[in-house]
Amino acid sequence: PSYLTAYAGALYFQADGGDGKGFELWKYDTTGGAQRVADIYSGTPSSSPEYLAVYNNALYFRADGNDGKGYELWKYDPVNGAQRVADIIAGAAGSFPSHLGAYNGVLYFRAMGNDGLGYELWKYDPVNGAKRAVDISPGATGSYPSYLVAYDGALYFQADGGDGTAFELWKYDPVNGAQRVADINPGSSASSPSYLAVYN
């Protein structure tokens, strides 16, 4: 079991039930125990739901739906079940959304578009769909934003700005855009701040 996330009165996670259905979406509560809630990739292969995050009264994650679209952005709720909400890269390639985090009424995550800009910061909401929020590292390399967490009116994360300072601490808000807030390991070496958490 991995990517454990509390949602709708239960604990949700990815797991393999040992019954030939691979890694799928499960939940646990003290009344019903552990049970699979969706077999997104039917048969023995896995949909591998990962990076679970609660947003807009639903559980969002990345998964492979076994319909030729690769790993894209999905959501689940107990009424509607599991459904894809965005196909960022059309076709089988997949955008591989990861490090999902809700901030300011929007779901943010790392993903790759089909325009050669690499892995950058994307956002999703039900009205506007999925779109890139900012291109932090110009060109094809990508900034690889990760470990997103909302704090003090902004979204904080690890990223590489493409300017020689490597992976350091960044923040983003819609008004000021993305900016580095600390170069913890000065020079070209990375401090790689990971597993961010809000405290005090």
Short mmCIF file of C-alpha atoms in Angstrom, two decimals, residues 160 163-168 183 185-191:
data_model
loop_
_atom_site.label_atom_id
_atom_site.label_comp_id
_atom_site.label_asym_id
_atom_site.label_seq_id
_atom_site.Cartn_x
_atom_site.Cartn_y
_atom_site.Cartn_z
CA ASP A 160 15.41 23.65 -11.12
CA ASP A 163 20.04 29.05 -14.44
CA GLY A 164 22.83 26.98 -12.90
CA THR A 165 21.64 26.88 -9.29
CA ALA A 166 20.06 23.40 -9.72
CA PHE A 167 17.20 22.14 -7.50
CA GLU A 168 16.32 24.67 -4.81
CA ASP A 183 19.44 29.00 -2.71
CA ASN A 185 23.32 25.13 -1.44
CA PRO A 186 25.00 28.10 -3.17
CA GLY A 187 26.44 27.63 -6.63
CA SER A 188 25.72 24.86 -9.08
CA SER A 189 25.10 22.15 -6.48
CA ALA A 190 21.50 21.34 -5.53
CA SER A 191 20.04 21.35 -2.03
#
